[in-house]
mmCIF file of C-alpha atoms and ligand atoms in Angstrom:
data_model
loop_
_atom_site.group_PDB
_atom_site.id
_atom_site.type_symbol
_atom_site.label_atom_id
_atom_site.label_comp_id
_atom_site.label_asym_id
_atom_site.label_seq_id
_atom_site.Cartn_x
_atom_site.Cartn_y
_atom_site.Cartn_z
ATOM 1 C CA UNK A 11 50.555 -4.703 29.827
ATOM 2 C CA UNK A 12 46.963 -4.943 28.345
ATOM 3 C CA UNK A 13 43.676 -5.593 30.794
ATOM 4 C CA UNK A 14 42.383 -9.202 30.299
ATOM 5 C CA UNK A 15 38.534 -8.958 29.774
ATOM 6 C CA UNK A 16 36.071 -10.554 31.530
ATOM 7 C CA UNK A 17 33.072 -11.926 31.459
ATOM 8 C CA UNK A 18 31.314 -13.618 34.817
ATOM 9 C CA UNK A 19 27.667 -15.612 34.703
ATOM 10 C CA UNK A 20 25.917 -16.181 37.637
ATOM 11 C CA UNK A 21 28.441 -13.576 39.763
ATOM 12 C CA UNK A 22 26.120 -13.260 42.654
ATOM 13 C CA UNK A 23 27.254 -16.842 43.420
ATOM 14 C CA UNK A 24 29.601 -18.427 45.459
ATOM 15 C CA UNK A 25 32.032 -18.786 42.731
ATOM 16 C CA UNK A 26 30.881 -15.432 40.949
ATOM 17 C CA UNK A 27 31.402 -13.467 44.330
ATOM 18 C CA UNK A 28 34.817 -14.870 44.931
ATOM 19 C CA UNK A 29 35.581 -14.202 41.090
ATOM 20 C CA UNK A 30 34.507 -10.108 41.548
ATOM 21 C CA UNK A 31 36.687 -10.365 44.878
ATOM 22 C CA UNK A 32 39.627 -11.369 42.696
ATOM 23 C CA UNK A 33 38.751 -8.670 39.924
ATOM 24 C CA UNK A 34 38.516 -5.860 42.455
ATOM 25 C CA UNK A 35 41.822 -6.246 44.117
ATOM 26 C CA UNK A 36 43.655 -7.172 40.891
ATOM 27 C CA UNK A 37 42.204 -3.948 38.447
ATOM 28 C CA UNK A 38 45.627 -3.529 36.745
ATOM 29 C CA UNK A 39 45.116 -6.929 35.097
ATOM 30 C CA UNK A 40 41.312 -7.424 34.472
ATOM 31 C CA UNK A 41 38.269 -5.314 33.349
ATOM 32 C CA UNK A 42 35.207 -6.533 33.544
ATOM 33 C CA UNK A 43 32.652 -7.010 30.273
ATOM 34 C CA UNK A 44 29.569 -8.178 31.707
ATOM 35 C CA UNK A 45 28.057 -9.507 34.677
ATOM 36 C CA UNK A 46 24.624 -11.728 35.104
ATOM 37 C CA UNK A 47 22.821 -13.183 37.961
ATOM 38 C CA UNK A 48 19.299 -15.217 38.479
ATOM 39 C CA UNK A 49 17.990 -12.955 41.166
ATOM 40 C CA UNK A 50 19.947 -11.583 43.483
ATOM 41 C CA UNK A 51 19.536 -7.348 41.955
ATOM 42 C CA UNK A 52 21.089 -5.650 45.240
ATOM 43 C CA UNK A 53 24.434 -7.737 45.010
ATOM 44 C CA UNK A 54 24.732 -7.394 41.160
ATOM 45 C CA UNK A 55 23.875 -3.692 41.436
ATOM 46 C CA UNK A 56 26.709 -3.370 44.184
ATOM 47 C CA UNK A 57 29.034 -5.693 41.806
ATOM 48 C CA UNK A 58 28.421 -3.360 39.004
ATOM 49 C CA UNK A 59 28.963 0.135 40.939
ATOM 50 C CA UNK A 60 32.195 -1.679 41.600
ATOM 51 C CA UNK A 61 33.328 -2.978 38.483
ATOM 52 C CA UNK A 62 31.752 -0.966 35.800
ATOM 53 C CA UNK A 63 30.629 -3.595 33.240
ATOM 54 C CA UNK A 64 29.596 -2.872 29.977
ATOM 55 C CA UNK A 65 26.442 -5.094 30.099
ATOM 56 C CA UNK A 66 24.671 -6.779 33.231
ATOM 57 C CA UNK A 67 21.465 -9.091 33.020
ATOM 58 C CA UNK A 68 19.266 -10.330 35.667
ATOM 59 C CA UNK A 69 17.412 -13.465 34.545
ATOM 60 C CA UNK A 70 14.415 -12.782 36.459
ATOM 61 C CA UNK A 71 12.737 -10.486 34.422
ATOM 62 C CA UNK A 72 10.626 -9.199 37.407
ATOM 63 C CA UNK A 73 13.856 -7.480 38.566
ATOM 64 C CA UNK A 74 14.612 -5.715 35.588
ATOM 65 C CA UNK A 75 13.054 -2.077 36.673
ATOM 66 C CA UNK A 76 14.897 -2.582 40.146
ATOM 67 C CA UNK A 77 18.132 -3.046 38.482
ATOM 68 C CA UNK A 78 17.970 -0.576 35.660
ATOM 69 C CA UNK A 79 16.728 2.111 38.413
ATOM 70 C CA UNK A 80 19.813 1.611 40.245
ATOM 71 C CA UNK A 81 22.024 1.295 37.793
ATOM 72 C CA UNK A 82 20.668 4.847 36.275
ATOM 73 C CA UNK A 83 22.877 7.098 34.675
ATOM 74 C CA UNK A 84 26.018 4.254 34.834
ATOM 75 C CA UNK A 85 26.200 4.043 31.320
ATOM 76 C CA UNK A 86 25.780 0.365 31.634
ATOM 77 C CA UNK A 87 23.335 -1.403 29.437
ATOM 78 C CA UNK A 88 20.646 -3.385 31.382
ATOM 79 C CA UNK A 89 19.192 -6.630 30.190
ATOM 80 C CA UNK A 90 16.599 -9.312 31.578
ATOM 81 C CA UNK A 91 15.902 -12.448 31.090
ATOM 82 C CA UNK A 92 17.360 -15.958 29.588
ATOM 83 C CA UNK A 93 17.876 -13.474 25.768
ATOM 84 C CA UNK A 94 19.725 -11.070 28.324
ATOM 85 C CA UNK A 95 22.174 -13.634 30.199
ATOM 86 C CA UNK A 96 22.822 -14.652 26.327
ATOM 87 C CA UNK A 97 23.727 -11.439 25.250
ATOM 88 C CA UNK A 98 26.407 -10.956 27.858
ATOM 89 C CA UNK A 99 27.878 -13.768 26.164
ATOM 90 C CA UNK A 100 27.962 -12.590 22.328
ATOM 91 C CA UNK A 101 30.757 -10.312 22.475
ATOM 92 C CA UNK A 102 34.571 -11.401 22.294
ATOM 93 C CA UNK A 103 36.185 -11.594 25.796
ATOM 94 C CA UNK A 104 39.619 -12.991 26.982
ATOM 95 C CA UNK A 105 38.129 -15.172 29.582
ATOM 96 C CA UNK A 106 34.669 -15.866 30.683
ATOM 97 C CA UNK A 107 33.948 -17.562 33.865
ATOM 98 C CA UNK A 108 31.036 -19.683 33.954
ATOM 99 C CA UNK A 109 29.300 -20.103 37.671
ATOM 100 C CA UNK A 110 25.571 -20.432 36.562
ATOM 101 C CA UNK A 111 24.157 -23.312 38.984
ATOM 102 C CA UNK A 112 22.138 -26.215 37.309
ATOM 103 C CA UNK A 113 21.132 -26.458 33.721
ATOM 104 C CA UNK A 114 20.237 -23.093 33.150
ATOM 105 C CA UNK A 115 23.927 -22.644 32.805
ATOM 106 C CA UNK A 116 24.170 -24.650 29.927
ATOM 107 C CA UNK A 117 23.100 -22.508 26.936
ATOM 108 C CA UNK A 118 25.113 -19.048 27.751
ATOM 109 C CA UNK A 119 28.184 -21.372 29.004
ATOM 110 C CA UNK A 120 27.843 -22.866 25.016
ATOM 111 C CA UNK A 121 27.594 -19.478 23.626
ATOM 112 C CA UNK A 122 30.548 -18.090 25.606
ATOM 113 C CA UNK A 123 32.581 -21.075 24.285
ATOM 114 C CA UNK A 124 32.157 -19.332 20.604
ATOM 115 C CA UNK A 125 33.469 -15.871 21.738
ATOM 116 C CA UNK A 126 36.174 -16.452 24.723
ATOM 117 C CA UNK A 127 39.689 -17.368 24.742
ATOM 118 C CA UNK A 128 39.096 -18.931 28.118
ATOM 119 C CA UNK A 129 36.394 -20.552 29.543
ATOM 120 C CA UNK A 130 37.046 -21.037 33.628
ATOM 121 C CA UNK A 131 34.211 -23.614 34.311
ATOM 122 C CA UNK A 132 32.274 -23.797 37.290
ATOM 123 C CA UNK A 133 28.662 -25.131 36.272
ATOM 124 C CA UNK A 134 28.741 -29.136 36.639
ATOM 125 C CA UNK A 135 25.756 -29.432 34.704
ATOM 126 C CA UNK A 136 27.367 -28.626 31.333
ATOM 127 C CA UNK A 137 29.731 -31.807 31.725
ATOM 128 C CA UNK A 138 27.301 -33.597 33.571
ATOM 129 C CA UNK A 139 24.415 -33.398 31.565
ATOM 130 C CA UNK A 140 26.164 -32.755 28.130
ATOM 131 C CA UNK A 141 29.459 -34.189 28.554
ATOM 132 C CA UNK A 142 30.026 -35.321 25.296
ATOM 133 C CA UNK A 143 28.435 -32.452 23.419
ATOM 134 C CA UNK A 144 30.040 -29.741 25.555
ATOM 135 C CA UNK A 145 33.472 -31.274 24.896
ATOM 136 C CA UNK A 146 33.057 -31.356 21.554
ATOM 137 C CA UNK A 147 32.610 -27.488 21.355
ATOM 138 C CA UNK A 148 35.593 -26.894 22.750
ATOM 139 C CA UNK A 149 37.801 -29.007 20.389
ATOM 140 C CA UNK A 150 36.070 -27.088 17.453
ATOM 141 C CA UNK A 151 36.419 -23.895 18.982
ATOM 142 C CA UNK A 152 40.026 -22.016 20.237
ATOM 143 C CA UNK A 153 38.556 -21.939 23.497
ATOM 144 C CA UNK A 154 40.792 -23.381 26.552
ATOM 145 C CA UNK A 155 38.778 -25.005 29.257
ATOM 146 C CA UNK A 156 40.056 -24.692 32.929
ATOM 147 C CA UNK A 157 37.980 -25.782 35.445
ATOM 148 C CA UNK A 158 37.179 -24.396 38.740
ATOM 149 C CA UNK A 159 35.981 -27.196 40.589
ATOM 150 C CA UNK A 160 38.823 -27.729 43.225
ATOM 151 C CA UNK A 161 39.097 -31.272 42.066
ATOM 152 C CA UNK A 162 39.545 -31.252 38.781
ATOM 153 C CA UNK A 163 41.489 -27.637 38.892
ATOM 154 C CA UNK A 164 43.735 -29.832 40.696
ATOM 155 C CA UNK A 165 43.888 -32.681 38.330
ATOM 156 C CA UNK A 166 44.638 -29.495 35.082
ATOM 157 C CA UNK A 167 47.492 -28.511 37.415
ATOM 158 C CA UNK A 168 49.099 -31.766 37.842
ATOM 159 C CA UNK A 169 48.952 -33.180 34.254
ATOM 160 C CA UNK A 170 48.453 -31.751 30.834
ATOM 161 C CA UNK A 171 46.020 -34.624 29.573
ATOM 162 C CA UNK A 172 46.442 -33.057 25.609
ATOM 163 C CA UNK A 173 49.828 -34.863 25.300
ATOM 164 C CA UNK A 174 50.435 -38.417 25.331
ATOM 165 C CA UNK A 175 51.387 -39.686 28.784
ATOM 166 C CA UNK A 176 51.142 -42.643 31.213
ATOM 167 C CA UNK A 177 48.258 -41.502 33.677
ATOM 168 C CA UNK A 178 47.363 -44.589 35.044
ATOM 169 C CA UNK A 179 44.216 -43.146 37.006
ATOM 170 C CA UNK A 180 43.155 -40.052 38.984
ATOM 171 C CA UNK A 181 42.070 -39.748 42.579
ATOM 172 C CA UNK A 182 39.302 -37.240 43.522
ATOM 173 C CA UNK A 183 39.151 -36.152 46.935
ATOM 174 C CA UNK A 184 36.114 -35.758 49.072
ATOM 175 C CA UNK A 185 35.887 -34.122 52.256
ATOM 176 C CA UNK A 186 33.292 -36.884 52.982
ATOM 177 C CA UNK A 187 30.414 -34.192 54.146
ATOM 178 C CA UNK A 188 28.873 -33.368 57.313
ATOM 179 C CA UNK A 189 27.373 -36.620 58.066
ATOM 180 C CA UNK A 190 30.810 -38.600 56.927
ATOM 181 C CA UNK A 191 30.860 -40.871 60.428
ATOM 182 C CA UNK A 192 26.960 -41.523 60.734
ATOM 183 C CA UNK A 193 24.848 -44.895 60.617
ATOM 184 C CA UNK A 194 22.050 -45.229 59.143
ATOM 185 C CA UNK A 195 20.160 -44.526 62.728
ATOM 186 C CA UNK A 196 21.759 -41.365 62.397
ATOM 187 C CA UNK A 197 21.149 -40.246 59.277
ATOM 188 C CA UNK A 198 17.331 -41.301 59.593
ATOM 189 C CA UNK A 199 17.316 -38.129 61.748
ATOM 190 C CA UNK A 200 19.286 -35.557 60.349
ATOM 191 C CA UNK A 201 17.661 -32.309 59.738
ATOM 192 C CA UNK A 202 18.332 -29.688 56.660
ATOM 193 C CA UNK A 203 20.022 -27.422 58.950
ATOM 194 C CA UNK A 204 22.685 -30.595 59.960
ATOM 195 C CA UNK A 205 22.796 -30.939 56.209
ATOM 196 C CA UNK A 206 23.477 -27.256 55.509
ATOM 197 C CA UNK A 207 26.642 -27.745 58.023
ATOM 198 C CA UNK A 208 29.733 -28.259 55.534
ATOM 199 C CA UNK A 209 32.821 -28.775 57.572
ATOM 200 C CA UNK A 210 35.382 -27.130 55.596
ATOM 201 C CA UNK A 211 34.036 -25.334 52.327
ATOM 202 C CA UNK A 212 31.334 -22.557 52.305
ATOM 203 C CA UNK A 213 29.210 -23.063 49.076
ATOM 204 C CA UNK A 214 25.784 -22.180 47.947
ATOM 205 C CA UNK A 215 23.140 -24.550 49.380
ATOM 206 C CA UNK A 216 22.313 -26.891 46.216
ATOM 207 C CA UNK A 217 26.163 -28.074 45.996
ATOM 208 C CA UNK A 218 26.233 -28.023 49.962
ATOM 209 C CA UNK A 219 23.373 -30.945 49.708
ATOM 210 C CA UNK A 220 25.010 -32.436 47.055
ATOM 211 C CA UNK A 221 28.284 -32.750 49.275
ATOM 212 C CA UNK A 222 26.151 -33.811 52.525
ATOM 213 C CA UNK A 223 24.830 -36.587 50.119
ATOM 214 C CA UNK A 224 27.652 -37.397 47.962
ATOM 215 C CA UNK A 225 26.328 -36.513 45.051
ATOM 216 C CA UNK A 226 28.595 -33.558 44.160
ATOM 217 C CA UNK A 227 31.393 -36.226 44.013
ATOM 218 C CA UNK A 228 29.286 -38.431 41.855
ATOM 219 C CA UNK A 229 28.949 -35.260 39.652
ATOM 220 C CA UNK A 230 32.834 -34.527 39.734
ATOM 221 C CA UNK A 231 33.317 -38.334 38.701
ATOM 222 C CA UNK A 232 31.437 -37.569 35.469
ATOM 223 C CA UNK A 233 33.190 -34.420 34.958
ATOM 224 C CA UNK A 234 36.211 -35.776 35.249
ATOM 225 C CA UNK A 235 35.526 -38.826 32.860
ATOM 226 C CA UNK A 236 34.409 -35.934 30.553
ATOM 227 C CA UNK A 237 37.412 -33.065 31.184
ATOM 228 C CA UNK A 238 40.489 -35.597 30.715
ATOM 229 C CA UNK A 239 38.702 -38.317 28.843
ATOM 230 C CA UNK A 240 39.094 -41.062 31.088
ATOM 231 C CA UNK A 241 37.851 -44.039 31.110
ATOM 232 C CA UNK A 242 35.211 -45.170 34.022
ATOM 233 C CA UNK A 243 37.786 -47.458 36.235
ATOM 234 C CA UNK A 244 40.300 -44.956 35.863
ATOM 235 C CA UNK A 245 38.347 -42.498 38.203
ATOM 236 C CA UNK A 246 38.780 -43.576 41.757
ATOM 237 C CA UNK A 247 37.395 -41.740 45.125
ATOM 238 C CA UNK A 248 39.192 -41.522 48.575
ATOM 239 C CA UNK A 249 37.979 -39.564 51.418
ATOM 240 C CA UNK A 250 40.342 -37.153 52.891
ATOM 241 C CA UNK A 251 38.368 -35.001 55.705
ATOM 242 C CA UNK A 252 41.119 -32.254 56.014
ATOM 243 C CA UNK A 253 40.498 -31.200 52.248
ATOM 244 C CA UNK A 254 44.050 -30.057 51.746
ATOM 245 C CA UNK A 255 45.519 -32.576 48.880
ATOM 246 C CA UNK A 256 42.598 -31.673 46.189
ATOM 247 C CA UNK A 257 43.054 -34.473 43.927
ATOM 248 C CA UNK A 258 45.711 -36.782 43.019
ATOM 249 C CA UNK A 259 46.863 -38.124 39.384
ATOM 250 C CA UNK A 260 48.488 -41.418 39.453
ATOM 251 C CA UNK A 261 51.377 -42.528 36.960
ATOM 252 C CA UNK A 262 51.814 -45.662 35.450
ATOM 253 C CA UNK A 263 55.314 -45.870 37.025
ATOM 254 C CA UNK A 264 53.982 -46.094 40.715
ATOM 255 C CA UNK A 265 54.494 -42.228 40.977
ATOM 256 C CA UNK A 266 51.622 -40.043 42.386
ATOM 257 C CA UNK A 267 51.097 -36.642 42.079
ATOM 258 C CA UNK A 268 49.223 -34.450 44.703
ATOM 259 C CA UNK A 269 48.085 -30.816 44.889
ATOM 260 C CA UNK A 270 48.179 -29.384 48.185
ATOM 261 C CA UNK A 271 46.696 -25.714 49.130
ATOM 262 C CA UNK A 272 44.358 -24.252 51.444
ATOM 263 C CA UNK A 273 40.659 -25.116 51.050
ATOM 264 C CA UNK A 274 39.612 -21.568 49.874
ATOM 265 C CA UNK A 275 37.757 -21.913 46.164
ATOM 266 C CA UNK A 276 39.972 -18.155 45.469
ATOM 267 C CA UNK A 277 42.942 -20.506 44.656
ATOM 268 C CA UNK A 278 41.696 -22.442 41.934
ATOM 269 C CA UNK A 279 39.631 -19.454 40.592
ATOM 270 C CA UNK A 280 42.771 -17.063 40.835
ATOM 271 C CA UNK A 281 45.047 -20.071 39.435
ATOM 272 C CA UNK A 282 42.286 -20.519 36.395
ATOM 273 C CA UNK A 283 42.263 -16.228 35.966
ATOM 274 C CA UNK A 284 45.894 -15.733 35.478
ATOM 275 C CA UNK A 285 46.787 -19.092 33.374
ATOM 276 C CA UNK A 286 48.994 -19.813 31.766
ATOM 277 C CA UNK A 287 51.113 -17.403 34.012
ATOM 278 C CA UNK A 288 51.366 -18.349 37.929
ATOM 279 C CA UNK A 289 51.351 -15.279 40.177
ATOM 280 C CA UNK A 290 51.754 -13.865 43.566
ATOM 281 C CA UNK A 291 48.619 -14.027 45.434
ATOM 282 C CA UNK A 292 48.464 -12.884 48.763
ATOM 283 C CA UNK A 293 46.293 -15.556 50.649
ATOM 284 C CA UNK A 294 46.560 -18.116 53.611
ATOM 285 C CA UNK A 295 49.274 -20.533 52.961
ATOM 286 C CA UNK A 296 48.843 -24.360 54.162
ATOM 287 C CA UNK A 297 51.065 -24.918 57.702
ATOM 288 C CA UNK A 298 51.938 -28.750 57.717
ATOM 289 C CA UNK A 299 53.189 -28.262 61.124
ATOM 290 C CA UNK A 300 49.673 -27.062 62.115
ATOM 291 C CA UNK A 301 47.870 -29.657 60.310
ATOM 292 C CA UNK A 302 50.613 -32.588 61.163
ATOM 293 C CA UNK A 303 48.494 -35.439 59.732
ATOM 294 C CA UNK A 304 46.321 -36.170 56.406
ATOM 295 C CA UNK A 305 43.954 -38.916 56.883
ATOM 296 C CA UNK A 306 41.790 -41.041 54.211
ATOM 297 C CA UNK A 307 39.315 -43.143 54.378
ATOM 298 C CA UNK A 308 36.472 -44.714 52.666
ATOM 299 C CA UNK A 309 33.332 -43.025 51.536
ATOM 300 C CA UNK A 310 30.563 -43.715 54.082
ATOM 301 C CA UNK A 311 29.027 -47.136 53.139
ATOM 302 C CA UNK A 312 25.350 -45.961 53.918
ATOM 303 C CA UNK A 313 25.980 -42.925 51.273
ATOM 304 C CA UNK A 314 28.265 -44.692 48.788
ATOM 305 C CA UNK A 315 25.292 -45.329 46.490
ATOM 306 C CA UNK A 316 25.777 -42.017 45.013
ATOM 307 C CA UNK A 317 29.241 -43.017 43.596
ATOM 308 C CA UNK A 318 28.244 -46.073 42.693
ATOM 309 C CA UNK A 319 25.051 -44.686 40.261
ATOM 310 C CA UNK A 320 27.768 -42.168 38.645
ATOM 311 C CA UNK A 321 29.884 -44.881 37.483
ATOM 312 C CA UNK A 322 26.695 -46.962 36.205
ATOM 313 C CA UNK A 323 24.836 -43.953 34.633
ATOM 314 C CA UNK A 324 28.013 -42.915 32.728
ATOM 315 C CA UNK A 325 28.061 -47.208 31.463
ATOM 316 C CA UNK A 326 24.430 -46.706 30.406
ATOM 317 C CA UNK A 327 25.116 -43.420 28.650
ATOM 318 C CA UNK A 328 22.810 -41.754 26.612
ATOM 319 C CA UNK A 329 20.483 -39.690 28.823
ATOM 320 C CA UNK A 330 21.321 -41.213 32.003
ATOM 321 C CA UNK A 331 23.825 -38.775 33.065
ATOM 322 C CA UNK A 332 21.050 -36.084 32.578
ATOM 323 C CA UNK A 333 18.370 -38.093 34.191
ATOM 324 C CA UNK A 334 20.662 -38.596 37.451
ATOM 325 C CA UNK A 335 21.629 -34.742 37.519
ATOM 326 C CA UNK A 336 17.638 -33.375 36.760
ATOM 327 C CA UNK A 337 16.029 -36.320 39.484
ATOM 328 C CA UNK A 338 18.829 -34.936 42.259
ATOM 329 C CA UNK A 339 17.497 -31.322 41.373
ATOM 330 C CA UNK A 340 14.140 -31.703 41.649
ATOM 331 C CA UNK A 341 14.657 -33.685 45.001
ATOM 332 C CA UNK A 342 17.132 -31.596 46.433
ATOM 333 C CA UNK A 343 14.552 -28.412 45.793
ATOM 334 C CA UNK A 344 11.933 -30.464 47.996
ATOM 335 C CA UNK A 345 14.467 -31.382 50.541
ATOM 336 C CA UNK A 346 15.481 -27.598 50.736
ATOM 337 C CA UNK A 347 11.904 -26.930 51.204
ATOM 338 C CA UNK A 348 11.576 -29.782 53.925
ATOM 339 C CA UNK A 349 9.061 -31.265 52.108
ATOM 340 C CA UNK A 350 11.333 -34.594 52.326
ATOM 341 C CA UNK A 351 13.921 -36.603 54.285
ATOM 342 C CA UNK A 352 17.462 -36.728 53.591
ATOM 343 C CA UNK A 353 17.605 -39.956 52.782
ATOM 344 C CA UNK A 354 14.291 -40.004 50.243
ATOM 345 C CA UNK A 355 16.796 -37.858 47.898
ATOM 346 C CA UNK A 356 19.212 -40.872 47.027
ATOM 347 C CA UNK A 357 15.592 -42.969 46.603
ATOM 348 C CA UNK A 358 13.761 -40.638 44.170
ATOM 349 C CA UNK A 359 17.097 -40.690 41.710
ATOM 350 C CA UNK A 360 17.413 -44.277 41.793
ATOM 351 C CA UNK A 361 13.346 -44.986 41.003
ATOM 352 C CA UNK A 362 13.780 -42.110 38.002
ATOM 353 C CA UNK A 363 16.466 -43.760 36.554
ATOM 354 C CA UNK A 364 14.727 -47.040 36.847
ATOM 355 C CA UNK A 365 11.787 -45.792 35.164
ATOM 356 C CA UNK A 366 13.214 -43.788 32.446
ATOM 357 C CA UNK A 367 14.270 -44.533 29.148
ATOM 358 C CA UNK A 368 17.883 -44.445 27.654
ATOM 359 C CA UNK A 369 17.281 -41.455 25.113
ATOM 360 C CA UNK A 370 20.161 -40.808 22.794
ATOM 361 C CA UNK A 371 21.188 -36.965 22.814
ATOM 362 C CA UNK A 372 21.759 -35.084 19.484
ATOM 363 C CA UNK A 373 21.344 -31.741 20.142
ATOM 364 C CA UNK A 374 21.014 -29.193 22.824
ATOM 365 C CA UNK A 375 17.168 -28.847 22.693
ATOM 366 C CA UNK A 376 17.098 -32.943 22.955
ATOM 367 C CA UNK A 377 19.001 -32.109 26.335
ATOM 368 C CA UNK A 378 16.296 -29.639 27.506
ATOM 369 C CA UNK A 379 13.293 -31.565 26.621
ATOM 370 C CA UNK A 380 14.466 -34.642 28.208
ATOM 371 C CA UNK A 381 15.404 -31.891 31.422
ATOM 372 C CA UNK A 382 11.781 -30.845 31.306
ATOM 373 C CA UNK A 383 9.957 -34.026 30.551
ATOM 374 C CA UNK A 384 11.956 -35.806 33.978
ATOM 375 C CA UNK A 385 11.404 -32.535 36.138
ATOM 376 C CA UNK A 386 7.691 -33.196 35.273
ATOM 377 C CA UNK A 387 7.895 -37.023 36.176
ATOM 378 C CA UNK A 388 10.357 -36.413 39.777
ATOM 379 C CA UNK A 389 7.725 -33.676 40.278
ATOM 380 C CA UNK A 390 4.872 -36.191 39.944
ATOM 381 C CA UNK A 391 6.349 -39.305 41.793
ATOM 382 C CA UNK A 392 7.131 -36.908 44.699
ATOM 383 C CA UNK A 393 4.018 -35.112 44.760
ATOM 384 C CA UNK A 394 1.687 -38.382 44.892
ATOM 385 C CA UNK A 395 4.608 -40.274 47.019
ATOM 386 C CA UNK A 396 4.374 -37.614 49.583
ATOM 387 C CA UNK A 397 0.639 -36.122 49.166
ATOM 388 C CA UNK A 398 1.589 -32.545 50.009
HETATM 389 MN MN1 MN3 B 13 34.468 -30.029 44.158
#
């Protein structure tokens, strides 16, 4: 069997590191073509020693020299900046893993569609900010899209959406985050540290905050809408605190299929890397006797606005999902800097949606321009209102 070549965009983040871990243990199956990271030059160097890619990119140009020195004599091409990250996607590979966080992942991921047989997608912004545009590029290409987000990966495993079928709806499961049971009084007092403690999943800071605000689930509604070509009212959300059922497909004959596994991101990543075959994986199995019972509940009424807004921005269409994403990204940045309160995040998003015009999106440049404008407006609004 010949080795499958892999490029990882964003190899030092949570999804990227888990992918590296899988490749490391499956060297007879995969060989690494490229790795890239925004800032983490030390981990990127370590990963490069280990996987010996042909090319490595550091997005932050100031770190180029350190990386170049670290990899001296290793026969690895070292590049930097946005152009460098793009260069990592210029050669044909079997698999691309797109795990850059944020809108920065859009251009390189779009480029990798042209040059990959299979795209394992973790970057949410490709679908949230550019959904129809992104899916058009996928349909035009020969690239097979596999979602890595555990919910969408589950739905992908449960049904082939490219065929005519009888799917009535899908149910995305949500852990509910750390504030699942908080009333408004308690929510008013939560700190950054409280929000960073996710009950089930170990993830990056941005997505952990998005889980606490339920914005992550809101984005997943938008992702599912584009990925599986569903109608808005076909996408449901249920809180399932055990995070063992990763999502469900509800068929028109009254049957519901669910996908179960331990909450470990390596499971969906491993599935996607090996697809269309299923391989043996030495990883924790679920023990139903230990789990004993599954519970389901409605999302916290004090946090449900995020989910309601996802349906609203999808109905509005145009640039609204993009504005939704950008305003959140800026607000979360301020929250991580401890400059605003947890509940301010949602108020800022609502404010930006209420003052923004709805633009048509015709090109990738439109996306970057609107994102830039909304970013400036959101920063201005926060700086004025909170007066730092
Ligand atoms: Mn998810």
